[in-house]
Amino acid sequence: MKIAKSGAELINICEENHISLSEYAIAREMESKGLSRETLFSYMHSTLSVMREAATLGREKEVYSLSGLIGGDAYKLQQYLNSGKSLMGSATIKAMAMALSASEVNGSMGKIVACPTAGSCGILPAALLTAGEELGKTDDELVQALFASSAVGMIIGMNATFAGAEGGCQAECGSAAAMAAAAIVELMGGTPEMSLNAAAIVFKNILGLVCDPVAGLVEIPCAKRNASGAISALATADLVMAGVASKIPFDDALAAMYKVGRELPKELRETALGGVAITPTGLKYKEQVFGKDA
Amino acid sequence: MANVGVFDVLGPIMIGPSSSHTAGAARLGKIARTIVGKEIKEVTFLLHGSFSKTYKGHGTDRALVAGILGMNPDDARLRSSLELVKQQGIKIEFVPTDLGDYHPNTVKFLIKDIDDVTWEILGSSIGGGLIKIDEINGNKVNLTGEYPTIITSNEDVPGTLAKISGILYDAGINIASMKSDRSQKGKESTLTFELDHEVPLEVVEQIKLIQGMNHVITINPVGGPNNENC
Ligand code: SF4
């Protein structure tokens, strides 16, 4: 099979071969790595189970990061969810709790899947697992959806970047949410084109988001950006399944993201020299963790 | 990234929080352990640049020690390595310092092995969990830990390089890259070969027999690398 270099090519290949995004990713990986379908699936199942553990641990008990800057919030949300008082409904609260959990687990030196990065490790698990629970999907179907997310991720990786140091948080949390939205659309029965519409809308909505980690640690504002990214993915999947299309196609949205990312001053690209990192409070946290002269 | 695969995007599975400060650090520790190749009694970690300033917040100290204990970057025990190393009776010390003009995430290991031989190994975590080892006992090497590697220290006898290449060629092993370093001309020289296949023991034995050969280190890949991330 041809290797898709852009979103448009990806849609064409899928249409010509009458396959889904996930089947494209599976076929490509089998071809390039010489692996069997069974091997790929068993590896993806272990990936899913690490994701699920990370998205669960912080909801069952309070998990704190090594620095102590973040923690306990996934647990709070889970309690709130159990109280039944939420405004937005259980799926939304659950997704945020899962995303925070994975971020807290990451900060605590727990096991996570960098998807695509460690900083954004909560978004895809939270959005996908929530959608799976709401729709009553099996683990096999979720694994299939993970392959779909990777089909979009590969196009992002080939044409732009996942690194906050290069493209700001839009490249990390934005890519994670775009991949998640695309995967959920496939999980809900949408076409490859609809999946890419969802990814495009996510990128447009997160365009310009800077990377400004307090004390250089992947904690503040990262954990809450994972919660917000997960919600963005779920909401956008609904938008697209209702029949709404992106007026700007995926490839344009991706190119815009990359260009904006490179235009960001270096202070706003993971250097911890801008944004919330250098607010008086951000600097106070930094001193608290690393002392005065760090 | 030119060619991106499924598990470059969804992976690696790792212990957080940071691929360069945690996962990369664990790989550096593990490769240092492999280079020494003997039981370890003492390690002093000279931490440079960002490592020296932020090692506690990122768990770089725990990751380095975990690597010294032989753990991979996805080992759940990584978090408790500082306690484990105590139990094993290995003495460790962290010294934030300025090593000079090196990558910001650099560490120099000063290791004393069971025979009281001292090793100096310098390496950097260069992003996304990728690493490189630049110096072993003052000799420049070129080691990423992604390929099986042979490092030799030998008297600077003409023809040594050709002899080693010949042995590898006869064994059907491709050389991916080669670096030679002669810090002092006519004295000892260090050769680093990164290879496409793991090296069988008998090939290593053959290389050891080459005239003037003082030391041969073999290293097989240490855990997988991955994509760029925070
Ligand atoms: S703010 Fe920066 S470090 Fe934090 S998640 Fe976003 S890109 Fe990663």
Short mmCIF file of C-alpha atoms and ligand atoms in Angstrom, two decimals, chain A residues 117 119-120 163-164 168-170 172-173 210-213 217-222 225-226 270, chain B residues 230, ligand 1:
data_model
loop_
_atom_site.label_atom_id
_atom_site.label_comp_id
_atom_site.label_asym_id
_atom_site.label_seq_id
_atom_site.Cartn_x
_atom_site.Cartn_y
_atom_site.Cartn_z
CA THR A 117 4.23 12.74 24.49
CA GLY A 119 3.16 15.73 28.87
CA SER A 120 -0.01 14.98 26.92
CA ALA A 163 7.46 18.63 20.60
CA GLY A 164 6.41 21.51 22.82
CA GLY A 168 4.26 24.92 21.73
CA CYS A 169 1.55 23.05 23.59
CA GLN A 170 -0.66 23.03 20.49
CA GLU A 172 1.59 18.26 22.14
CA CYS A 173 -1.84 18.56 23.68
CA VAL A 210 1.91 28.08 24.24
CA CYS A 211 4.14 25.73 26.21
CA ASP A 212 4.94 27.31 29.57
CA PRO A 213 5.58 24.66 32.20
CA LEU A 217 8.16 20.40 35.11
CA VAL A 218 5.39 18.72 33.14
CA GLU A 219 2.77 19.53 35.79
CA ILE A 220 1.41 23.10 35.79
CA PRO A 221 -0.41 23.93 33.47
CA CYS A 222 -0.01 20.56 31.78
CA ARG A 225 -4.56 21.05 29.70
CA ASN A 226 -4.94 17.30 29.49
CA GLU A 270 9.09 24.67 26.80
CA CYS B 230 8.54 16.82 26.94
S1 SF4 C 1 2.61 23.11 28.50
FE1 SF4 C 1 4.40 22.30 27.48
S2 SF4 C 1 5.22 20.74 28.86
FE2 SF4 C 1 3.09 21.14 29.45
S3 SF4 C 1 1.88 19.63 28.30
FE3 SF4 C 1 1.91 21.51 27.11
S4 SF4 C 1 3.62 21.19 25.70
FE4 SF4 C 1 3.91 19.67 27.36
#
